């Protein structure tokens, strides 16, 4: 009872009480009218967040399941794709595509940075055999955000597909699928949607559907054409993750009440807040200029290891943050600010970070990092994200 | 407020309040010590129910996902398998295996009946190319139960694998994997385990693991070798369905408190109860002699259609039952008696069945079907299932 636990990881995130309470209701049957009506409402809410007129399909799987579904439904073994690889989740696209028998051209991006759209254009120009681009909206492992709109402008002109892993971005940062011309957008439930993990959501563009229809789906479980057919009847091909869909209806109602634009505004403000706090502490941001809107990373100076620091933040402050991933596993800390969190959670997070840093022998000179962070939050919230070029 | 809703379908099933309440807790992180400890406890509980010394692996998927995982991890395209096909879920094995490029020999079984083990033996003798047998423990669509122990005795002698879809059977009817010599046993969360759907569980025998290790896994998401490696560290390869695993720890604690043998005894008694009630009503059992222990079906006489009858049972009594599936969709009713249900729910189910039947113009002569059912329950519970040959 010294503190409340605060889950500040880039998924899973804390859950709103009202979402948890509806999920605690007794089970309902997925082939009955009440659930069908619920799925209908869920579809409407998801359509707004995904920004698409196409159906957003729920899969009982984690986000990686939806990535697998995207690759296996949209390509045939032997086809060539370009993967924008700027972190662990970029690598995951490569692994999935390679494992499925696609020929993969990797476009390496320095960790912590966004891809430059002109390098994508150059790679595509250089190899007309490439049939699709696979990338992240937010590369959770490096806390950098890729310029999807600009890449989509490139892929839209060519006859190839843009697949976007929006797992740490959908409902967090704007990514209107139809307006930008994305061909496949997917996410998981445990991020911006404020739910437990176990539900993945995926939508395809008209162009992508045409391609999927022409392929014989390689996966029995992840068969998007079959899911779309069921979706038209407010059903799913297999038993869905009922409790998560019940929770999703409630979290979408919260989105509706608060407004999607206000969510983005809040996420932008939290991002500015955490970045300002970290910089004020004299620490180095992992993504210096292309910030993800739901997670912020910092590089640890020599002599301070992530596991020790995380343990102190958890044990002394009840704040659960994440280490780096892959190459920077022990050399970075990532603070999640997505889902059911607010400015006060970030004050707690920054205070826990500073406290744990001191306890680990790190030197921090700044005395007013919390005030600076709070001011940054307030200013970003007031101005709104649209006036601030990212 | 005329009645309480009662979900008597063969999955999803009603959920215990204590399970729902733990799942309503706020989110925890899957890479942190508390969750690892939880997974460790879950593994122990599952080991007892599956009856295996091998790890039981959780997958964020519905049961069909685990069936896909089984096929794609244990066979290579081109291999030949035998599918025992006595209903819709037998057909699903065929679809998954065929879709994956296996050569499938179908052993057709009359719907509503168990396979005769000697026909399996004959089919295997006739074709030494067959590398595995795929079947159900409980064929949910016909409410018949297959003799897994006898089939396992046959497959164990040959160098081939026995894959058992235990989705409607695990935790409901005895199916000790190691003792019987099953090579792959899988289930879903929304049946005997008293949880929402969205979590699948799968275990392989030592022999099956040897085979899986020698194959390059065709699925990135359903990679059992990778899951086993993570399981050794009380982890999962991808973000797990955390809330369902939290609920599973609680439902397994209920299994532990009550005792697995007592669960089986209860399931057997409920089965006898429902069958007696249906027979007393003068209706025909769908599975006359090989009853599944978690669901009982009846054939509707001419002139009474399943949708109408189900609607009356739901609207007038609050009892949700299931129609038939496949060929017998509108001609059968299935009453689930698995998960968090007891004898009183079955009294309600039988009363709703009789009432809806009368309302649909069906003639029912019997006046004391409820008393007969209750007596059958009491007798079966007292005697125990071991003394009653099935």
XYZ file of C-alpha atoms in Angstrom:
780
model
C 0.000 0.000 0.000
C 3.008 2.273 -0.370
C 1.945 3.032 -3.925
C -0.516 1.951 -6.600
C 0.902 -0.102 -9.431
C 1.152 1.803 -12.697
C 1.635 -0.130 -15.912
C 3.571 2.195 -18.220
C 4.634 -0.333 -20.828
C 3.913 -0.050 -24.537
C 1.210 -2.676 -24.196
C -0.461 -4.187 -22.409
C -1.766 -0.952 -20.929
C -3.978 -0.202 -17.925
C -7.680 -0.780 -18.538
C -10.608 1.526 -17.752
C -12.749 0.229 -14.927
C -15.896 0.398 -17.036
C -14.285 -1.790 -19.677
C -13.160 -4.317 -17.080
C -16.601 -4.414 -15.499
C -18.487 -5.133 -18.723
C -15.995 -7.896 -19.436
C -16.803 -9.376 -16.016
C -20.366 -10.048 -17.130
C -21.382 -13.654 -17.653
C -20.778 -15.228 -21.054
C -23.019 -14.654 -24.032
C -23.227 -16.806 -27.146
C -21.576 -15.632 -30.333
C -24.201 -17.025 -32.701
C -27.109 -15.244 -31.024
C -28.762 -11.865 -31.820
C -27.328 -9.913 -28.852
C -23.757 -10.652 -29.880
C -24.468 -9.950 -33.533
C -25.840 -6.523 -32.597
C -22.717 -5.930 -30.520
C -20.433 -6.867 -33.422
C -22.352 -4.454 -35.606
C -21.715 -1.587 -33.169
C -18.066 -2.606 -32.865
C -17.676 -2.508 -36.633
C -18.954 1.067 -36.769
C -16.605 2.244 -34.055
C -13.614 0.513 -35.612
C -14.427 1.950 -39.030
C -13.923 5.434 -37.611
C -10.638 4.636 -35.890
C -9.249 2.791 -38.918
C -10.659 5.450 -41.220
C -12.041 2.940 -43.666
C -15.235 1.989 -45.419
C -14.006 -1.602 -45.549
C -14.851 -4.031 -42.740
C -12.419 -4.214 -39.831
C -12.171 -7.900 -38.983
C -11.595 -9.250 -35.472
C -9.325 -12.282 -35.087
C -8.826 -14.301 -31.910
C -5.043 -13.857 -31.876
C -2.372 -11.466 -30.755
C -1.100 -8.797 -33.156
C 1.511 -11.137 -34.599
C -1.333 -13.382 -35.690
C -2.757 -10.517 -37.727
C 0.680 -9.857 -39.269
C 0.794 -13.525 -40.275
C -2.722 -13.229 -41.663
C -1.758 -10.171 -43.707
C 1.249 -11.839 -45.324
C -0.402 -15.191 -46.008
C -3.605 -13.675 -47.423
C -2.022 -11.011 -49.629
C 0.950 -12.733 -51.218
C 1.852 -16.016 -52.809
C 5.166 -17.723 -52.021
C 7.815 -16.519 -54.451
C 6.541 -12.926 -54.655
C 8.925 -10.190 -53.685
C 8.281 -7.596 -50.973
C 10.173 -4.696 -49.434
C 10.388 -4.592 -45.645
C 11.172 -1.328 -43.891
C 13.298 -2.659 -41.070
C 14.100 -0.142 -38.381
C 13.647 -2.291 -35.302
C 12.468 -5.588 -33.890
C 9.011 -5.409 -35.400
C 10.384 -4.591 -38.814
C 12.466 -7.733 -38.393
C 9.292 -9.605 -37.542
C 7.789 -8.706 -40.938
C 10.955 -10.089 -42.517
C 10.747 -13.314 -40.527
C 7.074 -13.857 -41.336
C 7.510 -13.072 -45.022
C 10.655 -15.167 -45.378
C 9.105 -18.068 -43.481
C 6.161 -17.977 -45.874
C 8.459 -18.195 -48.866
C 8.392 -14.599 -50.057
C 11.541 -13.026 -51.431
C 12.339 -10.156 -49.096
C 14.336 -7.033 -49.816
C 15.215 -5.362 -46.555
C 15.376 -1.577 -46.420
C 17.440 -1.026 -43.298
C 16.665 2.056 -41.214
C 18.863 3.271 -38.386
C 17.241 2.269 -35.105
C 15.449 5.210 -33.520
C 14.728 6.924 -36.801
C 11.872 6.999 -39.268
C 12.414 5.776 -42.783
C 12.960 8.516 -45.362
C 10.137 8.119 -47.905
C 12.523 8.824 -50.795
C 14.569 5.748 -49.886
C 11.403 3.667 -50.196
C 10.721 5.255 -53.595
C 14.286 4.550 -54.683
C 14.133 0.920 -53.567
C 10.875 0.423 -55.445
C 12.200 2.138 -58.553
C 15.273 -0.050 -58.452
C 13.299 -3.281 -58.405
C 9.995 -3.438 -60.266
C 9.531 -7.013 -59.113
C 8.547 -5.833 -55.645
C 4.818 -6.410 -55.058
C 4.376 -4.868 -51.633
C 5.848 -2.766 -48.832
C 5.667 -4.024 -45.253
C 6.295 -1.591 -42.431
C 5.279 -0.346 -38.994
C 3.313 2.757 -38.125
C 5.024 2.925 -34.748
C 8.160 0.796 -34.329
C 7.566 -0.046 -30.675
C 11.093 -1.328 -30.117
C 12.771 1.979 -31.005
C 9.870 4.339 -30.216
C 10.131 5.922 -33.669
C 7.158 6.548 -35.929
C 7.297 6.022 -39.680
C 5.773 8.488 -42.180
C 2.983 6.262 -43.446
C 1.155 9.014 -45.308
C 4.224 9.844 -47.390
C 5.029 6.195 -48.114
C 1.413 5.531 -49.052
C 1.576 8.377 -51.551
C 4.413 6.445 -53.220
C 2.883 2.964 -53.138
C -0.509 4.250 -54.270
C 0.978 5.338 -57.578
C 2.483 1.937 -58.223
C 0.559 -1.282 -58.512
C 1.728 -2.641 -55.166
C 0.401 -3.077 -51.667
C 1.262 -1.194 -48.495
C 0.872 -3.296 -45.354
C 1.036 -1.380 -42.086
C 1.519 -2.946 -38.685
C -0.362 -0.366 -36.631
C -0.180 -2.375 -33.415
C 1.251 0.463 -31.327
C -0.318 3.216 -33.370
C -3.985 2.650 -34.196
C -6.173 4.750 -31.910
C -3.038 6.565 -30.732
C -1.852 8.542 -33.728
C -3.816 9.451 -36.869
C -3.612 6.803 -39.572
C -6.711 7.105 -41.764
C -6.476 4.061 -43.967
C -8.669 5.054 -46.898
C -7.590 8.699 -47.020
C -3.921 7.799 -47.046
C -4.268 4.774 -49.311
C -3.062 2.010 -47.004
C -3.849 -1.486 -48.268
C -3.712 -3.358 -45.009
C -3.862 -1.903 -41.519
C -3.820 -4.068 -38.425
C -3.603 -3.703 -34.684
C -3.850 -5.579 -31.384
C -6.292 -4.996 -28.555
C -3.826 -4.272 -25.754
C -2.562 -0.886 -26.968
C -4.626 2.154 -27.924
C -7.869 0.225 -27.593
C -7.491 -0.208 -23.812
C -8.229 -3.937 -23.690
C -6.433 -7.080 -22.601
C -4.384 -8.767 -25.344
C -5.839 -11.620 -27.366
C -7.814 -9.793 -30.030
C -6.333 -8.614 -33.329
C -8.051 -6.340 -35.838
C -7.300 -6.133 -39.517
C -8.713 -4.275 -42.517
C -7.866 -4.458 -46.217
C -8.339 -1.916 -48.983
C -10.434 -2.665 -52.052
C -7.221 -3.257 -53.998
C -5.968 -5.672 -51.341
C -9.273 -7.553 -51.303
C -9.055 -8.014 -55.062
C -5.643 -9.571 -54.648
C -6.706 -11.737 -51.700
C -9.690 -13.059 -53.643
C -7.390 -14.225 -56.424
C -5.129 -16.210 -54.111
C -5.933 -19.511 -52.471
C -5.561 -18.678 -48.796
C -2.673 -20.596 -47.289
C -3.984 -20.530 -43.734
C -7.129 -22.266 -42.532
C -7.349 -20.252 -39.331
C -6.370 -16.864 -40.753
C -8.614 -16.780 -43.806
C -9.574 -13.159 -44.373
C -12.004 -13.790 -47.244
C -13.914 -16.185 -45.015
C -13.813 -13.647 -42.175
C -15.151 -10.908 -44.428
C -17.986 -13.152 -45.558
C -18.907 -13.756 -41.910
C -18.428 -10.110 -41.027
C -21.233 -9.228 -43.443
C -23.529 -11.258 -41.187
C -22.035 -9.762 -38.010
C -20.333 -13.054 -37.331
C -16.836 -14.517 -37.257
C -15.575 -17.643 -38.993
C -14.543 -19.295 -35.730
C -15.473 -18.770 -32.097
C -14.401 -15.177 -31.388
C -12.735 -13.801 -28.247
C -16.189 -12.899 -26.905
C -15.204 -11.152 -23.689
C -12.668 -8.962 -25.487
C -15.244 -7.963 -28.083
C -17.683 -7.119 -25.286
C -14.940 -4.941 -23.785
C -14.145 -3.440 -27.172
C -17.730 -2.240 -27.560
C -17.297 -0.361 -24.289
C -13.883 1.109 -25.081
C -15.171 2.223 -28.488
C -18.037 3.941 -26.688
C -15.405 5.819 -24.662
C -13.665 6.797 -27.894
C -16.982 8.027 -29.234
C -17.774 10.050 -26.123
C -14.364 11.690 -25.936
C -13.772 12.029 -29.657
C -11.019 10.529 -31.751
C -9.385 13.892 -32.420
C -9.232 14.566 -28.689
C -7.561 11.202 -28.151
C -4.871 12.126 -30.675
C -4.456 15.515 -29.046
C -4.007 13.865 -25.676
C -1.525 11.338 -27.072
C 0.483 14.078 -28.706
C 0.519 16.065 -25.453
C 1.619 13.020 -23.408
C 4.368 12.397 -25.935
C 5.642 15.969 -25.622
C 5.395 15.712 -21.872
C 7.484 12.558 -21.533
C 10.039 13.706 -24.097
C 10.446 17.026 -22.326
C 10.841 15.336 -18.962
C 13.469 12.915 -20.260
C 15.407 15.673 -21.979
C 15.170 17.872 -18.885
C 16.732 15.028 -16.896
C 19.696 15.202 -19.251
C 18.938 11.802 -20.742
C 19.063 11.001 -24.455
C 15.921 10.227 -26.393
C 15.969 6.961 -28.317
C 14.041 8.518 -31.199
C 15.412 12.060 -31.394
C 13.131 13.423 -34.088
C 10.421 10.978 -35.173
C 8.502 10.255 -31.993
C 5.945 7.505 -31.666
C 2.851 8.889 -29.953
C 2.352 6.032 -27.540
C 5.813 5.197 -26.252
C 9.023 7.091 -25.606
C 12.449 5.577 -25.210
C 15.704 6.781 -23.745
C 19.253 5.559 -24.072
C 20.895 4.648 -20.803
C 24.347 6.035 -20.132
C 27.196 3.575 -19.550
C 27.090 1.950 -16.139
C 23.333 1.931 -15.698
C 21.666 -1.296 -16.855
C 17.992 -1.496 -17.736
C 17.059 -4.507 -15.558
C 18.387 -2.866 -12.385
C 16.721 0.434 -13.127
C 13.401 -1.184 -13.995
C 13.472 -3.219 -10.801
C 14.008 -0.096 -8.702
C 11.202 1.788 -10.467
C 8.891 -1.177 -9.908
C 9.902 -1.932 -6.329
C 10.278 1.617 -5.021
C 7.562 3.387 -7.024
C 5.210 0.718 -8.415
C 5.906 1.971 -11.922
C 6.289 -0.792 -14.523
C 8.247 0.338 -17.582
C 9.889 -1.669 -20.358
C 13.509 -2.292 -21.293
C 14.802 -1.930 -24.830
C 14.423 -4.759 -27.318
C 16.899 -6.592 -29.498
C 20.290 -4.958 -29.864
C 19.484 -2.290 -27.271
C 17.781 -4.572 -24.786
C 19.743 -3.560 -21.705
C 20.723 -0.120 -22.910
C 17.355 1.546 -23.177
C 14.173 2.183 -21.231
C 10.783 2.598 -22.845
C 7.930 4.412 -21.148
C 4.524 3.583 -22.540
C 1.925 6.363 -22.634
C -0.884 4.702 -24.544
C -4.217 3.297 -23.454
C -5.873 4.256 -20.197
C -3.205 6.644 -18.863
C -3.126 10.377 -18.211
C -0.712 13.200 -17.340
C -0.540 12.187 -13.672
C 0.619 8.682 -14.602
C 3.397 10.343 -16.591
C 4.398 12.499 -13.633
C 4.643 9.277 -11.654
C 6.602 7.636 -14.457
C 9.115 10.435 -14.736
C 9.525 10.649 -10.969
C 10.066 6.880 -10.795
C 12.570 7.083 -13.628
C 14.538 9.836 -11.915
C 14.374 8.121 -8.542
C 15.464 4.767 -9.915
C 18.227 6.443 -11.878
C 19.612 8.086 -8.771
C 19.339 4.804 -6.868
C 21.383 3.104 -9.590
C 24.141 5.657 -9.228
C 23.239 7.744 -12.238
C 23.704 11.485 -11.999
C 20.782 13.748 -12.761
C 21.250 17.469 -12.384
C 17.839 18.860 -13.168
C 15.528 19.837 -10.351
C 12.413 20.885 -12.202
C 11.977 18.164 -14.797
C 8.443 17.472 -13.598
C 7.391 21.105 -13.943
C 8.953 21.318 -17.396
C 7.123 18.177 -18.395
C 3.839 19.465 -17.075
C 4.235 22.747 -18.953
C 5.064 20.877 -22.155
C 1.937 18.770 -21.704
C -0.238 21.771 -21.150
C 1.167 23.681 -24.113
C 0.904 20.723 -26.496
C -2.657 20.053 -25.381
C -3.614 23.687 -25.859
C -2.032 24.103 -29.261
C -3.088 20.724 -30.606
C -0.988 18.426 -32.717
C -2.050 19.805 -36.056
C -0.134 23.064 -35.686
C 3.054 21.383 -34.606
C 4.900 19.717 -37.442
C 6.312 16.425 -36.257
C -36.735 -10.296 -14.732
C -39.102 -13.139 -15.600
C -36.150 -15.534 -15.609
C -32.373 -15.583 -15.442
C -30.565 -16.323 -18.690
C -29.017 -19.768 -18.809
C -26.407 -20.526 -21.438
C -26.739 -24.254 -22.161
C -24.715 -24.390 -25.372
C -21.703 -26.646 -25.938
C -19.407 -23.654 -25.543
C -19.154 -20.922 -24.649
C -20.448 -21.915 -21.234
C -21.457 -19.874 -18.184
C -18.519 -18.627 -16.113
C -18.008 -18.851 -12.349
C -18.251 -15.481 -10.663
C -14.851 -15.876 -9.039
C -13.267 -16.447 -12.427
C -14.985 -13.388 -13.897
C -13.947 -11.238 -10.959
C -10.243 -12.082 -11.163
C -10.378 -11.353 -14.875
C -11.836 -7.930 -14.049
C -8.617 -6.971 -12.296
C -6.425 -4.379 -13.973
C -3.880 -5.508 -16.530
C -0.538 -7.049 -15.606
C 2.495 -7.360 -17.837
C 3.357 -10.690 -19.391
C 7.119 -10.291 -19.177
C 7.155 -9.588 -15.431
C 7.654 -11.963 -12.473
C 4.017 -11.997 -11.275
C 2.771 -13.266 -14.621
C 5.580 -15.793 -14.922
C 4.642 -17.224 -11.534
C 1.029 -17.385 -12.671
C 1.982 -19.259 -15.858
C 3.949 -21.704 -13.758
C 0.891 -22.474 -11.625
C -1.270 -22.753 -14.731
C 1.134 -25.268 -16.228
C 0.865 -27.491 -13.179
C -2.915 -27.426 -13.213
C -3.104 -28.124 -16.919
C -0.639 -30.991 -16.635
C -3.079 -32.791 -14.357
C -6.107 -32.231 -16.595
C -4.226 -33.220 -19.754
C -2.568 -36.074 -17.902
C 0.850 -35.349 -19.298
C 4.404 -34.702 -18.210
C 4.898 -32.589 -21.338
C 4.208 -28.847 -21.260
C 0.687 -27.723 -22.112
C 1.131 -24.630 -24.263
C -1.288 -21.692 -24.310
C -1.987 -20.025 -27.651
C -3.902 -16.769 -28.153
C -6.423 -18.296 -30.560
C -9.660 -20.200 -30.612
C -9.622 -23.991 -30.705
C -9.456 -24.079 -34.486
C -6.166 -22.202 -34.218
C -4.777 -25.058 -32.138
C -6.027 -27.594 -34.688
C -4.190 -25.620 -37.375
C -1.111 -25.537 -35.169
C -1.260 -29.298 -34.683
C -1.435 -30.078 -38.389
C 1.170 -27.566 -39.517
C 3.676 -28.478 -36.793
C 3.390 -32.258 -37.023
C 3.234 -32.968 -40.740
C 4.868 -31.884 -43.949
C 2.802 -31.260 -47.075
C 2.483 -34.487 -49.049
C 2.255 -36.757 -46.016
C -0.807 -38.906 -45.681
C -3.191 -38.902 -42.712
C -6.395 -40.656 -41.739
C -9.269 -38.466 -40.542
C -12.063 -39.999 -38.505
C -14.971 -37.998 -39.856
C -18.191 -38.412 -37.967
C -19.406 -34.816 -37.915
C -18.607 -31.184 -38.608
C -15.430 -31.131 -36.559
C -14.125 -34.259 -38.201
C -14.704 -32.421 -41.481
C -12.700 -29.518 -40.066
C -9.669 -31.780 -39.604
C -10.057 -32.780 -43.239
C -10.291 -29.160 -44.404
C -7.248 -28.077 -42.402
C -5.149 -31.049 -43.493
C -6.185 -30.790 -47.135
C -5.613 -27.039 -47.176
C -2.118 -27.627 -45.838
C -1.344 -30.065 -48.635
C -1.626 -33.351 -46.779
C -3.123 -36.353 -48.520
C -6.219 -37.236 -46.530
C -7.953 -40.567 -46.279
C -11.368 -40.057 -44.754
C -12.802 -42.749 -42.513
C -16.495 -41.882 -42.556
C -18.503 -42.574 -39.416
C -22.272 -42.402 -39.267
C -23.265 -39.157 -37.608
C -24.242 -39.692 -33.989
C -22.016 -42.710 -33.545
C -18.502 -43.360 -32.309
C -15.944 -44.822 -34.634
C -15.350 -48.537 -34.216
C -11.653 -48.919 -33.317
C -11.317 -51.955 -35.559
C -12.230 -49.869 -38.613
C -9.348 -47.536 -37.739
C -7.045 -50.536 -37.433
C -8.243 -51.863 -40.775
C -7.764 -48.519 -42.516
C -4.229 -48.276 -41.150
C -3.406 -51.836 -42.094
C -4.685 -51.211 -45.592
C -2.440 -48.223 -46.156
C 1.006 -48.188 -44.557
C 1.638 -44.737 -46.029
C -0.623 -43.125 -43.406
C 1.478 -41.148 -40.908
C -1.170 -39.988 -38.477
C -4.758 -40.260 -37.274
C -6.790 -37.098 -36.689
C -9.983 -37.314 -34.681
C -12.202 -35.762 -32.027
C -12.607 -36.819 -28.431
C -16.121 -35.413 -28.382
C -17.671 -34.652 -31.779
C -19.644 -31.600 -30.641
C -21.827 -31.498 -33.737
C -23.306 -34.957 -33.201
C -22.814 -35.227 -29.414
C -21.047 -38.566 -29.820
C -17.792 -39.444 -28.086
C -15.044 -41.424 -29.787
C -13.124 -44.230 -28.035
C -9.757 -42.498 -27.865
C -8.199 -45.025 -25.504
C -8.887 -47.892 -27.888
C -7.690 -45.989 -30.947
C -4.550 -44.900 -29.094
C -3.808 -48.542 -28.319
C -3.762 -49.121 -32.078
C -1.720 -46.063 -33.113
C 0.761 -46.578 -30.293
C 1.849 -49.879 -31.814
C 2.486 -48.333 -35.207
C 4.934 -45.570 -35.934
C 2.275 -42.902 -36.445
C 0.755 -40.007 -34.566
C -2.660 -39.686 -32.938
C -3.963 -36.107 -32.876
C -7.011 -35.538 -30.706
C -9.240 -32.472 -30.850
C -10.349 -32.446 -27.232
C -12.110 -29.085 -27.499
C -15.402 -30.298 -26.052
C -13.867 -33.016 -23.955
C -10.823 -31.928 -21.980
C -11.764 -31.296 -18.358
C -15.142 -32.923 -19.062
C -14.392 -36.578 -19.709
C -11.227 -38.517 -18.813
C -8.564 -38.337 -21.516
C -5.176 -38.886 -19.875
C -2.767 -38.145 -22.668
C 0.366 -39.956 -21.495
C -1.415 -42.992 -20.064
C -3.398 -43.546 -23.233
C -0.585 -42.674 -25.626
C -2.077 -39.655 -27.392
C 0.474 -37.662 -29.408
C -1.339 -34.346 -29.544
C -4.201 -33.201 -27.350
C -5.715 -29.761 -27.654
C -8.632 -27.792 -26.307
C -10.202 -24.333 -26.168
C -10.892 -22.213 -23.105
C -14.671 -21.837 -23.459
C -15.688 -25.415 -22.683
C -14.709 -27.518 -19.704
C -12.296 -24.867 -18.459
C -15.078 -22.351 -17.701
C -13.482 -19.362 -19.423
C -14.363 -17.008 -22.271
C -13.155 -18.163 -25.694
C -9.859 -16.886 -27.092
C -7.339 -19.200 -25.480
C -6.292 -22.542 -26.925
C -4.178 -25.158 -25.168
C -2.103 -27.836 -26.816
C 0.307 -30.539 -25.715
C 2.478 -32.958 -27.674
C 3.905 -36.339 -26.724
C 7.647 -36.998 -26.743
C 7.224 -38.808 -30.055
C 5.343 -35.866 -31.526
C 7.978 -33.408 -30.310
C 10.671 -35.446 -32.037
C 8.759 -35.189 -35.276
C 8.015 -31.469 -34.851
C 11.701 -30.755 -34.195
C 12.620 -32.378 -37.493
C 10.207 -30.274 -39.535
C 10.619 -26.632 -40.443
C 7.502 -25.084 -38.937
C 5.256 -23.723 -41.659
C 3.525 -21.157 -39.464
C 5.189 -18.148 -37.883
C 2.394 -17.549 -35.387
C 1.690 -21.188 -34.502
C 5.232 -22.392 -33.893
C 5.050 -25.018 -31.184
C 8.813 -25.532 -30.838
C 9.196 -21.816 -30.173
C 6.285 -21.921 -27.718
C 7.831 -24.855 -25.847
C 11.134 -23.018 -25.592
C 9.318 -20.031 -24.073
C 7.204 -22.254 -21.871
C 10.374 -23.467 -20.160
C 10.870 -19.875 -19.014
C 7.188 -19.482 -18.066
C 6.724 -17.250 -21.067
C 4.963 -17.287 -24.418
C 6.439 -16.525 -27.825
C 4.001 -13.670 -28.459
C 1.829 -11.510 -26.229
C -0.510 -13.990 -24.551
C -4.223 -13.596 -23.820
C -3.328 -12.312 -20.362
C -6.809 -11.895 -18.893
C -7.815 -15.391 -19.972
C -4.690 -16.867 -18.410
C -5.430 -14.968 -15.195
C -8.918 -16.500 -15.317
C -7.491 -19.922 -16.107
C -5.374 -19.847 -12.947
C -8.582 -19.337 -10.975
C -10.621 -21.976 -12.780
C -7.769 -24.466 -12.348
C -7.812 -23.650 -8.643
C -11.516 -24.598 -8.659
C -10.610 -27.870 -10.399
C -7.993 -28.492 -7.726
C -10.380 -27.774 -4.853
C -13.176 -29.943 -6.226
C -10.999 -32.658 -7.712
C -10.733 -33.789 -11.309
C -12.366 -37.149 -10.619
C -15.345 -35.396 -9.048
C -15.674 -33.187 -12.123
C -15.817 -36.268 -14.315
C -18.352 -37.839 -11.977
C -20.509 -34.732 -12.170
C -20.228 -34.597 -15.960
C -21.197 -38.211 -16.253
C -24.185 -37.664 -13.954
C -25.354 -34.592 -15.903
C -25.070 -36.593 -19.104
C -27.228 -39.371 -17.701
C -29.669 -36.797 -16.398
C -30.186 -35.021 -19.714
C -30.357 -38.237 -21.701
C -32.937 -39.671 -19.335
C -35.031 -36.502 -19.522
C -34.939 -36.438 -23.308
C -35.838 -40.108 -23.573
C -38.605 -39.701 -21.008
C -40.060 -36.945 -23.187
C -40.289 -39.479 -25.982
C -37.644 -37.707 -28.055
C -34.841 -39.453 -29.900
C -31.239 -39.086 -28.794
C -28.835 -37.940 -31.495
C -26.089 -40.197 -30.154
C -27.967 -43.287 -29.019
C -25.067 -45.190 -27.498
C -21.806 -43.225 -27.431
C -22.633 -40.117 -25.429
C -20.376 -37.108 -25.187
C -20.104 -36.046 -21.551
C -20.591 -32.355 -22.121
C -23.395 -32.073 -24.650
C -26.470 -34.089 -25.545
C -28.400 -33.856 -28.784
C -31.857 -34.900 -29.850
C -33.440 -35.378 -33.252
C -36.510 -33.253 -33.851
C -39.595 -34.975 -35.231
C -40.981 -33.765 -38.559
C -42.803 -30.467 -38.305
C -40.760 -28.939 -35.504
C -37.851 -26.780 -36.708
C -34.856 -25.998 -34.527
C -34.845 -22.184 -34.953
C -38.464 -21.846 -33.804
C -37.978 -24.128 -30.855
C -34.755 -22.414 -29.782
C -36.420 -19.011 -29.988
C -39.256 -20.134 -27.717
C -36.863 -21.659 -25.195
C -34.853 -18.435 -25.180
C -37.781 -16.028 -25.130
C -40.099 -17.894 -22.776
C -37.556 -19.505 -20.442
C -34.244 -17.687 -20.889
C -32.575 -20.971 -21.818
C -30.091 -20.730 -24.681
C -29.495 -24.042 -26.415
C -27.899 -24.845 -29.766
C -29.284 -26.152 -33.041
C -27.682 -29.005 -34.936
C -24.754 -28.383 -37.262
C -24.154 -29.205 -40.902
C -26.541 -31.726 -42.421
C -28.746 -31.785 -39.326
C -28.720 -28.047 -38.657
C -32.478 -27.535 -38.382
C -33.347 -31.066 -37.392
C -31.587 -31.318 -34.055
C -31.207 -29.549 -30.728
C -28.064 -29.744 -28.621
C -28.103 -29.068 -24.899
C -24.705 -28.203 -23.460
C -23.932 -29.421 -19.954
C -20.282 -28.498 -19.636
C -18.506 -25.734 -17.769
C -20.105 -23.869 -14.869
C -23.495 -25.632 -14.835
C -25.242 -27.950 -12.386
C -28.274 -30.227 -12.078
C -30.659 -27.269 -11.569
C -29.586 -25.721 -14.860
C -30.440 -29.032 -16.500
C -33.871 -29.096 -14.864
C -34.367 -25.628 -16.353
C -33.060 -26.813 -19.712
C -35.346 -29.833 -19.855
C -38.360 -27.786 -18.731
C -37.589 -25.158 -21.381
C -37.195 -27.872 -23.987
C -40.539 -29.422 -23.104
C -42.271 -26.051 -22.907
C -40.867 -24.850 -26.219
C -41.747 -28.175 -27.806
C -45.360 -27.875 -26.719
C -45.462 -24.266 -27.903
C -44.254 -25.399 -31.329
C -47.079 -27.898 -31.564
C -45.043 -30.947 -30.712
C -46.748 -33.647 -28.663
C -45.124 -34.780 -25.448
C -46.871 -37.393 -23.369
C -44.622 -37.731 -20.363
C -45.514 -35.959 -17.157
C -42.611 -36.846 -14.897
C -39.608 -36.356 -17.163
C -38.032 -33.967 -14.655
C -38.302 -36.434 -11.799
C -36.899 -39.225 -13.955
C -34.014 -36.976 -14.946
C -33.332 -36.035 -11.359
C -33.305 -39.662 -10.258
C -30.943 -40.569 -13.088
C -28.626 -37.764 -12.010
C -28.641 -38.864 -8.409
C -28.029 -42.502 -9.274
C -25.214 -41.773 -11.706
C -23.569 -39.450 -9.212
C -23.819 -42.029 -6.462
C -22.519 -44.946 -8.511
C -19.789 -42.994 -10.277
C -18.856 -43.341 -13.903
C -16.257 -46.033 -13.466
C -18.757 -48.746 -12.694
C -20.996 -47.926 -15.611
C -19.654 -49.118 -18.942
C -20.275 -46.472 -21.583
